[in-house]
Amino acid sequence: MVQRKINPLLLLFSVIGGVIGFAIGEYWLRVWGIGLPVIFVTGVYFGILAFCIGLSCLLAEIISPRLNGSSWRQRYTGTSWKLLVPSTLVALFALGLLFEWVYQMTPGSQPKPVKDIVLVIDNSSSMEDTDPNQDRFMAAKNLIQRMDEDNRVAVMLFDHTANLLQPFTRVNNQAAKDEIITEIDSLVTSQGGTDIGLALNETMQHIQDQPGTGRNAMVILLSDGFSETDHERVLVEYKQQQIAVNTIGLNLIYQDGSALLKTIAAETGGQYYDVENAADLSFVFQSIYDKDVGERSLLTERTGAAANSLYYQIGRIIALLLIGTAMGLSLGLVFDNRHLALSFSVGGAVSGMLAGLVLEYGLAGGEVRDALVRLLACLILAGVLALFTAVIPVKENSKLYSQHLAQRPGQSGTRQRPHDSSRGF
């Protein structure tokens, strides 16, 4: 008999499984996921969540077989235990990895993410007064420590000359970051003047000398002074290659200095930052990085050029819808019941879409807030999915097995196992 029904214990256990999966996933995200490829981190997160929900639902139905019937508990639980890990943990890990990989792709119509950053830092004698504690170098080191593994960074110092301290280097491991930081630690303030135009010329030359840069590069220029600069000539290549120059004016006294830095930023599509206290430079450097480089993951706030992209908004919601559908289907596979598979899959699609909307419009970059948003998304995935047996009918099969048991012991012939049309796909 096909009927709509609900297992309250399964609903409760599913929600509990969602909470447990969230807790383990968050621990993985914060402790073990650091430094690993984002597609791998995301795949593990969804695999863990699906396994915890699947395990909880399986236990609930074993304790109280309201959906599958008592015959399932007596005959099919062994199969369900065998299918649990491959249908949930393995399958959702693979799908989470796949959907995150697709989400990381940048179609031609979308702005390309910045991968290469050049730090152009004033090291003239006046910096002894405006930055006596060399906070500008600390800000540079802090930024390098926080860069993603697919970023490359170069460091250009300038006074009346320009010195390439560090050519483009991929910061794909801590050793590479430490090497750059060691170079920065050896610096002392020079006794020269300031030539911003020369610094920008040398920076552009280094960008052009490197394969694979161009539109994927951006510049952070820090200075406390002013120099006569033919900015129209100097910025031609920057504008043609669409390389933004973000400028920072540190404790500028003269209006000419701030005017020049504002012009450079405006003409190249960058932004100007006026900083009075050198101790604030780390925050400013990080703000520029978050704005222009950004990050993109199904589980975290989207920042950078794609922050407000409709393409990625829809992409996240569709990805979560498909993940939710896959979670529902995995439960149907665990129970080996095509009726439950249909019910859970439809419920998973609805819950996935709702979870996607929660993540898309709830994530804001705050550590605690974003964790709570992910918790809500996990609860929606677990709860709504389990409720859909009350919407999509499932097949009752316990009656068939009861009739089978009622056969007389003395009946001749070989007993035939009753066919259960709800089993299999």
Short mmCIF file of C-alpha atoms in Angstrom, two decimals:
data_model
loop_
_atom_site.label_atom_id
_atom_site.label_comp_id
_atom_site.label_asym_id
_atom_site.label_seq_id
_atom_site.Cartn_x
_atom_site.Cartn_y
_atom_site.Cartn_z
CA MET A 1 0.00 0.00 0.00
CA VAL A 2 1.30 3.44 -0.95
CA GLN A 3 0.59 6.14 1.58
CA ARG A 4 1.90 9.39 3.03
CA LYS A 5 3.42 8.94 6.46
CA ILE A 6 6.15 10.27 8.69
CA ASN A 7 8.54 8.78 11.20
CA PRO A 8 8.93 11.31 14.04
CA LEU A 9 11.98 9.47 15.37
CA LEU A 10 13.64 9.60 11.94
CA LEU A 11 12.94 13.35 11.74
CA LEU A 12 14.47 13.89 15.18
CA PHE A 13 17.49 11.70 14.45
CA SER A 14 18.00 13.36 11.06
CA VAL A 15 18.16 16.80 12.69
CA ILE A 16 20.55 15.45 15.33
CA GLY A 17 22.67 13.96 12.55
CA GLY A 18 22.69 17.35 10.84
CA VAL A 19 23.97 18.99 14.02
CA ILE A 20 26.67 16.34 14.49
CA GLY A 21 27.68 16.59 10.83
CA PHE A 22 27.86 20.37 11.13
CA ALA A 23 30.05 20.15 14.24
CA ILE A 24 32.49 17.69 12.66
CA GLY A 25 32.48 19.64 9.40
CA GLU A 26 33.24 22.92 11.15
CA TYR A 27 36.13 21.32 13.04
CA TRP A 28 37.44 20.00 9.75
CA LEU A 29 36.96 23.39 8.11
CA ARG A 30 38.85 25.31 10.79
CA VAL A 31 41.55 22.90 11.92
CA TRP A 32 42.33 20.41 9.18
CA GLY A 33 41.03 22.24 6.13
CA ILE A 34 43.54 25.11 6.33
CA GLY A 35 45.99 25.08 3.44
CA LEU A 36 44.21 22.29 1.54
CA PRO A 37 42.54 22.84 -1.87
CA VAL A 38 39.12 24.36 -1.39
CA ILE A 39 37.42 21.75 -3.61
CA PHE A 40 38.76 18.96 -1.39
CA VAL A 41 37.72 20.77 1.80
CA THR A 42 34.19 21.30 0.48
CA GLY A 43 33.88 17.69 -0.67
CA VAL A 44 34.86 16.36 2.76
CA TYR A 45 32.43 18.75 4.48
CA PHE A 46 29.41 17.55 2.49
CA GLY A 47 30.53 13.92 2.68
CA ILE A 48 30.67 14.11 6.49
CA LEU A 49 27.29 15.83 6.67
CA ALA A 50 25.62 13.25 4.40
CA PHE A 51 27.13 10.35 6.37
CA CYS A 52 25.94 11.71 9.73
CA ILE A 53 22.42 12.32 8.44
CA GLY A 54 22.32 8.91 6.73
CA LEU A 55 23.60 7.07 9.81
CA SER A 56 21.10 8.83 12.06
CA CYS A 57 18.16 8.06 9.76
CA LEU A 58 19.22 4.43 9.46
CA LEU A 59 19.38 4.04 13.24
CA ALA A 60 15.97 5.70 13.64
CA GLU A 61 14.32 3.39 11.13
CA ILE A 62 15.93 0.33 12.73
CA ILE A 63 14.55 1.38 16.12
CA SER A 64 11.15 2.36 14.75
CA PRO A 65 10.55 1.08 11.17
CA ARG A 66 7.64 3.37 10.38
CA LEU A 67 8.55 4.01 6.73
CA ASN A 68 10.01 0.75 5.46
CA GLY A 69 8.05 -1.67 7.61
CA SER A 70 9.17 -4.42 9.96
CA SER A 71 10.03 -6.75 7.07
CA TRP A 72 12.82 -4.39 6.01
CA ARG A 73 14.31 -4.42 9.49
CA GLN A 74 14.34 -8.21 9.54
CA ARG A 75 15.62 -8.82 6.03
CA TYR A 76 17.45 -5.80 4.59
CA THR A 77 19.36 -4.00 7.36
CA GLY A 78 22.55 -5.87 6.49
CA THR A 79 22.41 -4.46 2.98
CA SER A 80 21.68 -0.98 4.33
CA TRP A 81 24.78 -1.04 6.53
CA LYS A 82 26.91 -2.06 3.55
CA LEU A 83 25.51 0.75 1.40
CA LEU A 84 25.76 3.47 4.06
CA VAL A 85 29.35 4.65 3.55
CA PRO A 86 29.53 4.48 -0.27
CA SER A 87 26.07 6.03 -0.71
CA THR A 88 26.64 8.93 1.67
CA LEU A 89 30.24 9.71 2.62
CA VAL A 90 31.89 8.66 -0.64
CA ALA A 91 29.18 9.80 -3.04
CA LEU A 92 28.63 13.23 -1.46
CA PHE A 93 32.39 13.78 -1.11
CA ALA A 94 32.74 13.22 -4.86
CA LEU A 95 29.73 15.38 -5.72
CA GLY A 96 30.73 18.15 -3.31
CA LEU A 97 34.18 18.17 -4.87
CA LEU A 98 32.68 18.28 -8.37
CA PHE A 99 30.22 21.10 -7.65
CA GLU A 100 32.91 23.15 -5.87
CA TRP A 101 35.22 22.67 -8.85
CA VAL A 102 32.50 23.94 -11.19
CA TYR A 103 31.80 26.84 -8.81
CA GLN A 104 35.48 27.80 -8.92
CA MET A 105 35.42 28.11 -12.71
CA THR A 106 35.33 31.60 -14.21
CA PRO A 107 33.37 31.89 -17.49
CA GLY A 108 34.48 34.44 -20.04
CA SER A 109 31.64 36.80 -19.12
CA GLN A 110 32.76 36.99 -15.48
CA PRO A 111 35.62 39.13 -14.12
CA LYS A 112 38.83 37.14 -13.74
CA PRO A 113 40.00 36.76 -10.13
CA VAL A 114 43.26 38.43 -9.20
CA LYS A 115 46.05 35.91 -8.74
CA ASP A 116 49.22 38.05 -8.82
CA ILE A 117 49.85 40.88 -6.34
CA VAL A 118 52.72 43.36 -6.42
CA LEU A 119 53.48 45.22 -3.20
CA VAL A 120 55.15 48.53 -4.13
CA ILE A 121 56.42 50.03 -0.87
CA ASP A 122 57.99 53.41 -0.24
CA ASN A 123 61.33 53.02 1.57
CA SER A 124 62.57 56.60 1.38
CA SER A 125 64.14 58.49 4.28
CA SER A 126 60.89 60.24 5.20
CA MET A 127 59.52 56.85 6.29
CA GLU A 128 61.67 57.11 9.41
CA ASP A 129 59.26 59.80 10.61
CA THR A 130 55.93 58.50 9.26
CA ASP A 131 56.60 54.82 10.01
CA PRO A 132 59.30 54.60 12.70
CA ASN A 133 58.28 51.09 13.74
CA GLN A 134 58.26 49.81 10.14
CA ASP A 135 54.63 48.79 10.36
CA ARG A 136 54.47 48.82 6.55
CA PHE A 137 56.73 45.77 6.44
CA MET A 138 54.71 44.03 9.15
CA ALA A 139 51.57 44.69 7.11
CA ALA A 140 53.23 43.17 4.03
CA LYS A 141 54.29 40.08 5.98
CA ASN A 142 50.84 39.62 7.51
CA LEU A 143 49.24 39.84 4.08
CA ILE A 144 51.63 37.30 2.59
CA GLN A 145 50.87 34.90 5.44
CA ARG A 146 47.15 35.08 4.63
CA MET A 147 47.42 34.74 0.86
CA ASP A 148 45.88 31.73 -0.86
CA GLU A 149 48.09 29.01 -2.25
CA ASP A 150 47.32 29.93 -5.86
CA ASN A 151 48.49 33.53 -5.40
CA ARG A 152 51.83 34.89 -6.56
CA VAL A 153 53.41 37.91 -4.90
CA ALA A 154 56.23 40.27 -5.82
CA VAL A 155 57.73 43.03 -3.65
CA MET A 156 59.09 46.27 -5.14
CA LEU A 157 60.82 48.84 -2.90
CA PHE A 158 61.45 52.39 -4.01
CA ASP A 159 63.01 55.66 -2.98
CA HIS A 160 64.67 57.72 -5.74
CA THR A 161 65.46 54.32 -7.30
CA ALA A 162 63.41 51.12 -7.60
CA ASN A 163 64.57 47.76 -6.28
CA LEU A 164 62.82 44.46 -6.97
CA LEU A 165 63.21 42.79 -3.60
CA GLN A 166 61.22 39.68 -4.51
CA PRO A 167 60.20 38.61 -8.04
CA PHE A 168 56.87 36.86 -8.50
CA THR A 169 56.75 33.80 -6.25
CA ARG A 170 53.87 31.40 -5.73
CA VAL A 171 52.96 31.22 -2.05
CA ASN A 172 51.72 27.65 -2.22
CA ASN A 173 53.36 26.55 1.04
CA GLN A 174 54.70 27.97 4.26
CA ALA A 175 58.31 27.56 3.16
CA ALA A 176 57.73 29.89 0.20
CA LYS A 177 56.07 32.47 2.46
CA ASP A 178 58.88 32.24 5.02
CA GLU A 179 61.48 32.86 2.33
CA ILE A 180 59.81 36.12 1.29
CA ILE A 181 59.30 37.20 4.90
CA THR A 182 62.99 36.62 5.60
CA GLU A 183 63.85 39.00 2.76
CA ILE A 184 61.52 41.64 4.18
CA ASP A 185 62.96 41.23 7.69
CA SER A 186 66.38 42.21 6.40
CA LEU A 187 65.21 45.63 5.19
CA VAL A 188 66.23 48.99 6.61
CA THR A 189 64.96 52.43 5.64
CA SER A 190 67.11 54.10 2.98
CA GLN A 191 68.21 57.73 2.83
CA GLY A 192 66.89 58.40 -0.66
CA GLY A 193 64.05 60.48 -2.02
CA THR A 194 60.78 59.42 -3.66
CA ASP A 195 60.11 58.50 -7.31
CA ILE A 196 56.64 57.00 -7.70
CA GLY A 197 56.74 57.12 -11.50
CA LEU A 198 59.93 55.04 -11.63
CA ALA A 199 58.47 52.52 -9.19
CA LEU A 200 55.38 52.06 -11.36
CA ASN A 201 57.46 51.74 -14.53
CA GLU A 202 59.66 49.04 -13.00
CA THR A 203 56.63 47.25 -11.62
CA MET A 204 54.96 47.14 -15.03
CA GLN A 205 58.18 45.89 -16.60
CA HIS A 206 58.31 43.02 -14.12
CA ILE A 207 54.65 42.16 -14.77
CA GLN A 208 55.27 42.07 -18.53
CA ASP A 209 58.36 39.90 -18.06
CA GLN A 210 56.31 37.20 -16.34
CA PRO A 211 54.23 34.67 -18.28
CA GLY A 212 50.60 34.34 -17.27
CA THR A 213 50.11 37.71 -15.58
CA GLY A 214 48.38 40.71 -17.18
CA ARG A 215 44.73 41.02 -16.27
CA ASN A 216 45.16 38.67 -13.30
CA ALA A 217 47.49 41.12 -11.54
CA MET A 218 46.96 44.05 -9.22
CA VAL A 219 49.24 46.50 -7.40
CA ILE A 220 49.23 47.87 -3.85
CA LEU A 221 51.27 51.09 -3.76
CA LEU A 222 52.18 52.67 -0.43
CA SER A 223 53.87 56.08 -0.09
CA ASP A 224 54.09 59.02 2.29
CA GLY A 225 55.35 61.52 -0.24
CA PHE A 226 55.05 63.13 -3.65
CA SER A 227 57.12 63.11 -6.80
CA GLU A 228 56.75 64.80 -10.16
CA THR A 229 55.14 62.08 -12.25
CA ASP A 230 53.84 62.02 -15.80
CA HIS A 231 50.98 59.81 -14.73
CA GLU A 232 49.32 59.77 -18.15
CA ARG A 233 52.42 58.17 -19.70
CA VAL A 234 53.18 55.94 -16.72
CA LEU A 235 49.65 54.53 -16.48
CA VAL A 236 49.07 53.74 -20.16
CA GLU A 237 50.01 50.06 -19.84
CA TYR A 238 48.12 49.67 -16.58
CA LYS A 239 44.94 50.95 -18.19
CA GLN A 240 45.39 48.89 -21.34
CA GLN A 241 45.92 45.68 -19.38
CA GLN A 242 43.24 46.61 -16.81
CA ILE A 243 45.62 46.28 -13.86
CA ALA A 244 44.27 48.14 -10.84
CA VAL A 245 46.68 50.14 -8.71
CA ASN A 246 45.36 50.54 -5.17
CA THR A 247 47.17 53.40 -3.46
CA ILE A 248 47.75 54.11 0.22
CA GLY A 249 48.76 57.55 1.46
CA LEU A 250 50.49 57.27 4.83
CA ASN A 251 50.30 60.35 7.05
CA LEU A 252 50.33 62.68 4.05
CA ILE A 253 50.77 66.34 4.88
CA TYR A 254 50.88 67.88 1.41
CA GLN A 255 47.81 67.84 -0.81
CA ASP A 256 49.91 67.17 -3.92
CA GLY A 257 50.85 63.75 -2.58
CA SER A 258 47.29 62.60 -1.89
CA ALA A 259 46.09 64.09 -5.20
CA LEU A 260 48.67 62.07 -7.15
CA LEU A 261 47.81 58.82 -5.38
CA LYS A 262 44.08 59.43 -5.86
CA THR A 263 44.64 60.03 -9.58
CA ILE A 264 46.67 56.85 -9.99
CA ALA A 265 43.97 54.80 -8.28
CA ALA A 266 41.07 56.41 -10.12
CA GLU A 267 42.59 56.04 -13.59
CA THR A 268 43.48 52.37 -13.15
CA GLY A 269 40.28 51.22 -11.45
CA GLY A 270 41.85 50.96 -8.01
CA GLN A 271 40.97 52.67 -4.75
CA TYR A 272 42.78 55.23 -2.64
CA TYR A 273 43.17 54.79 1.13
CA ASP A 274 44.20 57.62 3.44
CA VAL A 275 45.96 56.26 6.55
CA GLU A 276 47.10 58.46 9.41
CA ASN A 277 48.47 55.77 11.72
CA ALA A 278 50.98 53.25 10.35
CA ALA A 279 49.66 50.64 12.80
CA ASP A 280 46.47 50.49 10.69
CA LEU A 281 48.31 49.37 7.55
CA SER A 282 47.76 45.64 8.14
CA PHE A 283 44.01 46.17 8.18
CA VAL A 284 44.15 48.27 5.00
CA PHE A 285 46.33 45.74 3.16
CA GLN A 286 43.93 42.95 4.09
CA SER A 287 40.90 45.02 3.06
CA ILE A 288 42.40 45.58 -0.39
CA TYR A 289 43.19 41.89 -0.73
CA ASP A 290 39.68 40.83 0.28
CA LYS A 291 38.12 43.34 -2.11
CA ASP A 292 40.20 42.66 -5.20
CA VAL A 293 41.41 39.09 -4.77
CA GLY A 294 38.57 37.70 -2.69
CA GLU A 295 37.58 34.09 -2.23
CA ARG A 296 34.83 31.90 -3.60
CA SER A 297 33.52 28.76 -1.95
CA LEU A 298 30.13 27.13 -1.55
CA LEU A 299 30.61 27.25 2.23
CA THR A 300 31.92 30.78 2.78
CA GLU A 301 31.15 34.37 1.89
CA ARG A 302 32.04 35.25 -1.70
CA THR A 303 34.32 38.28 -1.88
CA GLY A 304 36.29 40.11 -4.53
CA ALA A 305 35.16 40.85 -8.08
CA ALA A 306 32.52 38.09 -7.98
CA ALA A 307 30.96 39.20 -4.68
CA ASN A 308 27.74 40.51 -6.27
CA SER A 309 27.75 38.33 -9.36
CA LEU A 310 24.29 37.01 -10.27
CA TYR A 311 25.99 34.09 -12.03
CA TYR A 312 27.60 32.89 -8.80
CA GLN A 313 24.50 33.63 -6.74
CA ILE A 314 22.47 31.28 -8.92
CA GLY A 315 25.40 28.86 -9.12
CA ARG A 316 25.56 28.39 -5.35
CA ILE A 317 21.81 27.83 -5.04
CA ILE A 318 21.76 25.30 -7.88
CA ALA A 319 24.79 23.49 -6.43
CA LEU A 320 23.10 23.16 -3.02
CA LEU A 321 19.86 22.03 -4.69
CA LEU A 322 21.76 19.23 -6.45
CA ILE A 323 23.66 18.32 -3.28
CA GLY A 324 20.38 18.13 -1.34
CA THR A 325 18.86 15.95 -4.07
CA ALA A 326 21.90 13.66 -3.93
CA MET A 327 21.60 13.39 -0.14
CA GLY A 328 17.97 12.34 -0.49
CA LEU A 329 18.79 9.82 -3.18
CA SER A 330 21.61 8.42 -1.02
CA LEU A 331 19.07 7.73 1.76
CA GLY A 332 16.84 5.92 -0.70
CA LEU A 333 19.83 3.79 -1.72
CA VAL A 334 20.65 3.02 1.91
CA PHE A 335 17.09 1.83 2.51
CA ASP A 336 17.02 0.11 -0.92
CA ASN A 337 13.55 1.52 -1.54
CA ARG A 338 12.69 3.41 -4.71
CA HIS A 339 9.63 5.02 -3.12
CA LEU A 340 11.73 6.44 -0.30
CA ALA A 341 14.37 7.46 -2.82
CA LEU A 342 11.79 9.53 -4.69
CA SER A 343 10.41 11.08 -1.50
CA PHE A 344 13.82 11.90 -0.03
CA SER A 345 15.16 13.17 -3.36
CA VAL A 346 12.31 15.64 -3.80
CA GLY A 347 12.66 16.69 -0.17
CA GLY A 348 16.40 16.99 -0.66
CA ALA A 349 15.93 19.24 -3.68
CA VAL A 350 13.63 21.55 -1.73
CA SER A 351 15.86 21.57 1.35
CA GLY A 352 18.97 22.09 -0.80
CA MET A 353 17.43 25.09 -2.52
CA LEU A 354 16.44 26.60 0.85
CA ALA A 355 19.91 25.89 2.27
CA GLY A 356 21.47 27.53 -0.79
CA LEU A 357 19.38 30.65 -0.27
CA VAL A 358 20.37 30.75 3.41
CA LEU A 359 24.07 30.48 2.55
CA GLU A 360 23.92 32.95 -0.32
CA TYR A 361 22.15 35.70 1.59
CA GLY A 362 23.28 34.86 5.12
CA LEU A 363 27.07 34.53 4.86
CA ALA A 364 28.71 37.87 5.66
CA GLY A 365 32.31 37.10 6.60
CA GLY A 366 31.97 37.05 10.40
CA GLU A 367 33.37 33.87 11.95
CA VAL A 368 30.54 33.25 14.43
CA ARG A 369 27.76 34.52 12.18
CA ASP A 370 28.86 32.41 9.23
CA ALA A 371 29.10 29.30 11.42
CA LEU A 372 25.51 29.89 12.59
CA VAL A 373 24.40 30.36 8.97
CA ARG A 374 25.99 27.04 8.00
CA LEU A 375 24.33 25.40 11.01
CA LEU A 376 20.94 26.66 9.85
CA ALA A 377 21.63 25.36 6.34
CA CYS A 378 22.56 21.93 7.73
CA LEU A 379 19.41 21.82 9.86
CA ILE A 380 17.28 22.69 6.83
CA LEU A 381 18.94 19.98 4.74
CA ALA A 382 18.38 17.38 7.46
CA GLY A 383 14.92 18.43 8.60
CA VAL A 384 13.05 19.24 5.40
CA LEU A 385 14.42 16.14 3.69
CA ALA A 386 13.06 13.88 6.44
CA LEU A 387 9.64 15.57 6.37
CA PHE A 388 8.91 14.82 2.72
CA THR A 389 7.64 11.30 3.32
CA ALA A 390 4.49 13.13 4.45
CA VAL A 391 4.29 14.76 1.01
CA ILE A 392 5.46 12.04 -1.40
CA PRO A 393 3.79 8.64 -0.70
CA VAL A 394 5.96 5.66 0.22
CA LYS A 395 5.12 1.97 -0.11
CA GLU A 396 4.17 -0.09 2.92
CA ASN A 397 5.63 -3.57 2.57
CA SER A 398 5.21 -5.16 6.00
CA LYS A 399 1.89 -6.79 5.01
CA LEU A 400 3.55 -8.87 2.31
CA TYR A 401 6.03 -10.26 4.78
CA SER A 402 3.31 -10.94 7.37
CA GLN A 403 1.40 -13.00 4.80
CA HIS A 404 4.56 -14.89 4.03
CA LEU A 405 5.11 -15.76 7.70
CA ALA A 406 1.51 -16.90 8.01
CA GLN A 407 2.04 -19.87 5.67
CA ARG A 408 1.37 -23.24 7.37
CA PRO A 409 4.53 -25.04 8.51
CA GLY A 410 3.40 -28.28 6.90
CA GLN A 411 2.78 -26.81 3.47
CA SER A 412 4.50 -28.85 0.80
CA GLY A 413 6.90 -27.48 -1.72
CA THR A 414 9.61 -24.87 -1.49
CA ARG A 415 8.62 -21.56 -0.07
CA GLN A 416 9.08 -18.65 -2.42
CA ARG A 417 10.37 -15.34 -1.10
CA PRO A 418 7.56 -12.82 -1.65
CA HIS A 419 8.29 -10.19 -4.23
CA ASP A 420 8.60 -6.73 -2.72
CA SER A 421 7.97 -4.13 -5.40
CA SER A 422 9.34 -1.35 -3.21
CA ARG A 423 12.86 -2.84 -3.20
CA GLY A 424 15.47 -1.79 -5.69
CA PHE A 425 15.40 0.72 -8.50
#
